[in-house]
CSV table of N, CA and C in Angstrom, one decimal:
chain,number,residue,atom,x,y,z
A,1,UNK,N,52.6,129.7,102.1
A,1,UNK,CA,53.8,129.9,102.8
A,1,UNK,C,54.2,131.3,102.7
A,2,UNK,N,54.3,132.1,103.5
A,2,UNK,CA,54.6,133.5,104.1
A,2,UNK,C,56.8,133.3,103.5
A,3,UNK,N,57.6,134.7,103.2
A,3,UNK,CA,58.2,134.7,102.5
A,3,UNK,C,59.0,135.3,103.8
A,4,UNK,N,59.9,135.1,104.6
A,4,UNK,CA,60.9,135.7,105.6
A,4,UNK,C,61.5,137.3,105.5
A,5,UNK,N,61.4,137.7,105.9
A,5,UNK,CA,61.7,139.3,106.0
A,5,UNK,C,63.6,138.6,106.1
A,6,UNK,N,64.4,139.9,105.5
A,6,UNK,CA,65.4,140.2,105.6
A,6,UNK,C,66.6,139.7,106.2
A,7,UNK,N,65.9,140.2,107.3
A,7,UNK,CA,66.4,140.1,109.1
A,7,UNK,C,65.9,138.9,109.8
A,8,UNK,N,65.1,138.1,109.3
A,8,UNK,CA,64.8,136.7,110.0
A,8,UNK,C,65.9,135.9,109.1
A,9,UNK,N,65.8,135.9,107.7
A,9,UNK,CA,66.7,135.2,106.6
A,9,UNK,C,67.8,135.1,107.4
A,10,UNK,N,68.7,136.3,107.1
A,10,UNK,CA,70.2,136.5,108.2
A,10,UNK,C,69.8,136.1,109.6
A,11,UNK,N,69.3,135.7,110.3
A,11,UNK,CA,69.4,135.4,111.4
A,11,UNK,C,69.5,133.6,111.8
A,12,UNK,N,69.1,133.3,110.5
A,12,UNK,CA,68.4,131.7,110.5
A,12,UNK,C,69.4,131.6,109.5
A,13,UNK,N,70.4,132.1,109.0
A,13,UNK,CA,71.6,131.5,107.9
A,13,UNK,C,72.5,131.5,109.4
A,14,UNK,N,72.6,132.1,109.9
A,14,UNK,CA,74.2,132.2,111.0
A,14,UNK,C,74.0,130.3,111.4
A,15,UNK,N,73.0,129.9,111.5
A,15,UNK,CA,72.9,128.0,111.3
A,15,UNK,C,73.7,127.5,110.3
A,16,UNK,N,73.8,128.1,109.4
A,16,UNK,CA,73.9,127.2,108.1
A,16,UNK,C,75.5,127.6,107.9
A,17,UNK,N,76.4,127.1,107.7
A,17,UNK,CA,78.2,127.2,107.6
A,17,UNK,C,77.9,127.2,105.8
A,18,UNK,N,78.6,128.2,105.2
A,18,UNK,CA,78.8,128.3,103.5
A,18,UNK,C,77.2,128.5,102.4
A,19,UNK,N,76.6,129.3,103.4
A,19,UNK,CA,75.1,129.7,102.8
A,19,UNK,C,75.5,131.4,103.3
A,20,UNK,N,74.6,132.1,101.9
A,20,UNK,CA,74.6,133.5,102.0
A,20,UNK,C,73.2,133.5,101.5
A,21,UNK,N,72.5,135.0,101.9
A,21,UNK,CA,71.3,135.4,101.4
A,21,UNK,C,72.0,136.4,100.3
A,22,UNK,N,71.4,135.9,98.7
A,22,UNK,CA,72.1,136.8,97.7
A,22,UNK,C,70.9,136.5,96.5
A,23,UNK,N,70.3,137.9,95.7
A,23,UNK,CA,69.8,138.1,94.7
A,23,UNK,C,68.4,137.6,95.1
A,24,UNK,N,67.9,137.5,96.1
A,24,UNK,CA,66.4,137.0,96.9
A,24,UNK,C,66.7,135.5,97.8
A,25,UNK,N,67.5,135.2,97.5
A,25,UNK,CA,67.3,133.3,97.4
A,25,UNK,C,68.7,133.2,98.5
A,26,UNK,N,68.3,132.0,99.1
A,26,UNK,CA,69.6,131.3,99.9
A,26,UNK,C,70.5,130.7,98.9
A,27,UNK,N,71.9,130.9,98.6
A,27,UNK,CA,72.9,130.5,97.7
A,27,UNK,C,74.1,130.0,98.5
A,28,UNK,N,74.7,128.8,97.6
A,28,UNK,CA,76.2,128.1,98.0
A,28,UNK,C,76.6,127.9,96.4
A,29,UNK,N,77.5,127.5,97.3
A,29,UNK,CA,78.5,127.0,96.0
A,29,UNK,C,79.1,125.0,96.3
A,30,UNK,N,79.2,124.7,96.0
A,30,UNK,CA,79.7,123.4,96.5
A,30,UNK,C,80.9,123.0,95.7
A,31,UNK,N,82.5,122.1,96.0
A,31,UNK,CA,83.0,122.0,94.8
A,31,UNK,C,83.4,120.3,95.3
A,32,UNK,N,83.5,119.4,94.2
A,32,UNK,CA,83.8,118.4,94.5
A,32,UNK,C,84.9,118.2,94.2
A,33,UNK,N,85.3,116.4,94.2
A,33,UNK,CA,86.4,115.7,93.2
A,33,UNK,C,86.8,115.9,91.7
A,34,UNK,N,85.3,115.4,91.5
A,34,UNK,CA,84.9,115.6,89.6
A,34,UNK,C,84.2,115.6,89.5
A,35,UNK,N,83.3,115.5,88.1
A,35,UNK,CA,81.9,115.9,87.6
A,35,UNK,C,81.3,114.7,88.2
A,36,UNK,N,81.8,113.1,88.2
A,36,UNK,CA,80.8,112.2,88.8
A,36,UNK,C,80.4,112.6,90.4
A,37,UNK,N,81.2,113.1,90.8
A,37,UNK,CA,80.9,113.2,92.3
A,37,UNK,C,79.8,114.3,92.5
A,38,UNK,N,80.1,115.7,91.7
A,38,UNK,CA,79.0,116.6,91.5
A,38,UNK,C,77.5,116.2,91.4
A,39,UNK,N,77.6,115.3,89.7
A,39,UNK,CA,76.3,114.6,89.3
A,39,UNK,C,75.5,113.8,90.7
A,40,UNK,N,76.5,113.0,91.0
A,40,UNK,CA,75.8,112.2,92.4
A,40,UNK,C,75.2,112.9,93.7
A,41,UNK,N,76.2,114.1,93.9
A,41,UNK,CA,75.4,114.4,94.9
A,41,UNK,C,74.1,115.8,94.5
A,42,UNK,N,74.0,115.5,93.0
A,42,UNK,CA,72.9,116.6,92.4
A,42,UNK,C,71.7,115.3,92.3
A,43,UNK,N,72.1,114.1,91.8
A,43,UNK,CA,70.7,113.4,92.3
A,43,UNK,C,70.3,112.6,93.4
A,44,UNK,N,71.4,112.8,94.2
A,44,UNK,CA,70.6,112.8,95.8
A,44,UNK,C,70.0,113.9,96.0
A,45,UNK,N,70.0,114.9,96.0
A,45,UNK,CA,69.3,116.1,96.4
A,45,UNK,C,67.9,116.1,95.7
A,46,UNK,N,68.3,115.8,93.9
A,46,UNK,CA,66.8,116.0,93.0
A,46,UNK,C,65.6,114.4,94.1
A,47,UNK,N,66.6,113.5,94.7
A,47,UNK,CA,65.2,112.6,95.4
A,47,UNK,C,64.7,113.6,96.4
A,48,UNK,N,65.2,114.3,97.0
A,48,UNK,CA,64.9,114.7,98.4
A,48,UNK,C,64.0,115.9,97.8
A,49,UNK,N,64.3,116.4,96.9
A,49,UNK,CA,64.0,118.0,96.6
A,49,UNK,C,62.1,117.5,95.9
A,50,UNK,N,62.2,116.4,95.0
A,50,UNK,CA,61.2,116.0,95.1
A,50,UNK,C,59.8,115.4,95.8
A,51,UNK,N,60.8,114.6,97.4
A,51,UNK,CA,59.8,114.4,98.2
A,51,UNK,C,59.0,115.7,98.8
A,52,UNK,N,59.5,116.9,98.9
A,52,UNK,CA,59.5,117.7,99.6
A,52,UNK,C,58.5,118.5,98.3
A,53,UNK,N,58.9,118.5,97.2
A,53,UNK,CA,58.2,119.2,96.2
A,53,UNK,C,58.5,120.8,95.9
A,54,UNK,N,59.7,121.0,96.2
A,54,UNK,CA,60.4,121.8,96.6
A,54,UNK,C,61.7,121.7,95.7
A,55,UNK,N,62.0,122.7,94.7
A,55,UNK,CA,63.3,122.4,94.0
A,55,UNK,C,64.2,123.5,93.8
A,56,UNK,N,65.4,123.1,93.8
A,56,UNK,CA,66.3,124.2,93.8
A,56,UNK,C,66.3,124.6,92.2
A,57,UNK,N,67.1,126.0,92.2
A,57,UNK,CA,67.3,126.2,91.0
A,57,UNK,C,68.9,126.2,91.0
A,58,UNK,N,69.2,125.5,90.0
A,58,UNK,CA,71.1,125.1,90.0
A,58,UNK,C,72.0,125.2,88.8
A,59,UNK,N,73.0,125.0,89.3
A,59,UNK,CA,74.1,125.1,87.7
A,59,UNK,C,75.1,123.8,87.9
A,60,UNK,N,75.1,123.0,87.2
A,60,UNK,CA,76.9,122.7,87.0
A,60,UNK,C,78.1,122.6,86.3
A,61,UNK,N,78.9,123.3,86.9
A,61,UNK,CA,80.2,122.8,85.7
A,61,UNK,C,81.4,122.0,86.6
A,62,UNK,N,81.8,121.3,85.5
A,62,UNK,CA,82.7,120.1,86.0
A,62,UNK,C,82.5,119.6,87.3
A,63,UNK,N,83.5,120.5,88.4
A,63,UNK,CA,83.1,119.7,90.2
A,63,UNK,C,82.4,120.8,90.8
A,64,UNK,N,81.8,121.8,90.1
A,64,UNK,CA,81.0,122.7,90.9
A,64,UNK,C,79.6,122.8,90.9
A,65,UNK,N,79.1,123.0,91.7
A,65,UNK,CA,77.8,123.3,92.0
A,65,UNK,C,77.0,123.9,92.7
A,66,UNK,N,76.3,124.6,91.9
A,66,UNK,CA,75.9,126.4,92.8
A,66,UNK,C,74.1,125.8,93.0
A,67,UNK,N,73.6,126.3,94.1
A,67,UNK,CA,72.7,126.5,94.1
A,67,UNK,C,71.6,127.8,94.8
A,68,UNK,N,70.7,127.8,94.2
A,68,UNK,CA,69.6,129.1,94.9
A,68,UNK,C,68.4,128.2,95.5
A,69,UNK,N,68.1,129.0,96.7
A,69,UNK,CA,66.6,128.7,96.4
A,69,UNK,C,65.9,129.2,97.3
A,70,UNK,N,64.7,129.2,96.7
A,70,UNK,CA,63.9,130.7,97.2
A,70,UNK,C,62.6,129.9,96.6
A,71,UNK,N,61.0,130.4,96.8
A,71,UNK,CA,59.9,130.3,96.8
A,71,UNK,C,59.1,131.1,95.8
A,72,UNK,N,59.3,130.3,94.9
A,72,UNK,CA,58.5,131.5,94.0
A,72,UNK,C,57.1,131.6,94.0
A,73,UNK,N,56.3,130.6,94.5
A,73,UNK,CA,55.1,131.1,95.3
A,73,UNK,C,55.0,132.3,95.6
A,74,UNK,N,55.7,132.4,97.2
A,74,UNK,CA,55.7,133.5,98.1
A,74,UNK,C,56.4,134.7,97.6
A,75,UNK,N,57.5,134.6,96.6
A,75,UNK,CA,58.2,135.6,96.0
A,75,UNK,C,59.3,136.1,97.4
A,76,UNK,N,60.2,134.6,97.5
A,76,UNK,CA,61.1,134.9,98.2
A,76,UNK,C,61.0,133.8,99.1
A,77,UNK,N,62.3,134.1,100.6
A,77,UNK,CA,63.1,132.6,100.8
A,77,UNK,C,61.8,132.6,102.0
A,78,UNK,N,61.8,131.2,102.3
A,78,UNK,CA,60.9,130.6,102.9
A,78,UNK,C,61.4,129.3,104.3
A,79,UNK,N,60.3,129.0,105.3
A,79,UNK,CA,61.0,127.8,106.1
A,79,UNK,C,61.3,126.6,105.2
A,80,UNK,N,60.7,126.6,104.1
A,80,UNK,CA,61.1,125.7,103.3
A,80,UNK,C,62.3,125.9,102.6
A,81,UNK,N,62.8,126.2,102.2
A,81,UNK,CA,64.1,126.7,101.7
A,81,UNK,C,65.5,126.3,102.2
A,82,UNK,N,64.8,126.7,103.9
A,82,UNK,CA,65.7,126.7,105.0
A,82,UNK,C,65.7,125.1,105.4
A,83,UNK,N,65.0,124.1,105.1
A,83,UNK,CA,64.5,122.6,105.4
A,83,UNK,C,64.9,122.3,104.3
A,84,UNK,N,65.4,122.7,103.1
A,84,UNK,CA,65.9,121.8,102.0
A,84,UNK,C,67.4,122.2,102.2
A,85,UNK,N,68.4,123.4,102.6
A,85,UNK,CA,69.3,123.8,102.8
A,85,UNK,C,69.7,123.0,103.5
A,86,UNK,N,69.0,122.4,104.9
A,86,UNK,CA,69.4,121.6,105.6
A,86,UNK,C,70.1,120.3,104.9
A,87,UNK,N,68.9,119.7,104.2
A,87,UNK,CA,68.7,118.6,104.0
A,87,UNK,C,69.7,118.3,103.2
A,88,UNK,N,70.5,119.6,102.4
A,88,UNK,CA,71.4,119.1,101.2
A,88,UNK,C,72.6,119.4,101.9
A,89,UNK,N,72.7,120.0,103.0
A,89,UNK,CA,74.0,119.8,104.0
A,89,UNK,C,74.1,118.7,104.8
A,90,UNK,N,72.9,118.0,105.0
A,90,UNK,CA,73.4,116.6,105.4
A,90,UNK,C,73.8,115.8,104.6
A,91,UNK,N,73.1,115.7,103.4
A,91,UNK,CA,73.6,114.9,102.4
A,91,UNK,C,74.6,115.1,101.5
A,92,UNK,N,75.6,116.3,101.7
A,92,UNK,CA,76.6,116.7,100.8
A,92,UNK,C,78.0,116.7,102.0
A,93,UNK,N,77.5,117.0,103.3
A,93,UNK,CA,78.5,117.0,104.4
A,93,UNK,C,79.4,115.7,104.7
């Protein structure tokens, strides 16, 4: 998997509502109710992120939830990236 130039990244986020290209990697922030609601929608994502084989790198504290992700294969953000971004905006939307 080939790594997106710059200017493709930004072109292919103006899709995505609350995603920035920052520090290599596609990043959000997400904030919930509380920590259970966080936790829940961090292991919907870990099923998905697994089918795909494809995992974010993340943080959480209490109702927040940051995520990156990028290709460290390719050493940088990928169509894949952009197909898990999706997938965790449908499942967190």
């Amino acid at each position: 998997m080939k790594a997106l130039t710059e200017k493709q990244i930004n072109e292919k986020l103006k899709e995505f509502e609350g995603w920035e290209y920052r520090e290599g990697a596609l990043h959000t922030i997400f904030e919930f109710e509380d920590f259970k609601e966080a936790f829940s929608a961090m292991t919907r994502i870990a099923f998905e992120a697994e089918k795909l084989q494809h995992h974010p790198e993340w943080s959480n504290v209490y109702n927040s939830l940051e995520i990156y992700l990028s290709t460290h294969d390719a050493d940088g953000v990928t169509e894949k990236d952009f197909e898990l971004a999706k997938i965790i905006d449908e499942l967190i939307g």
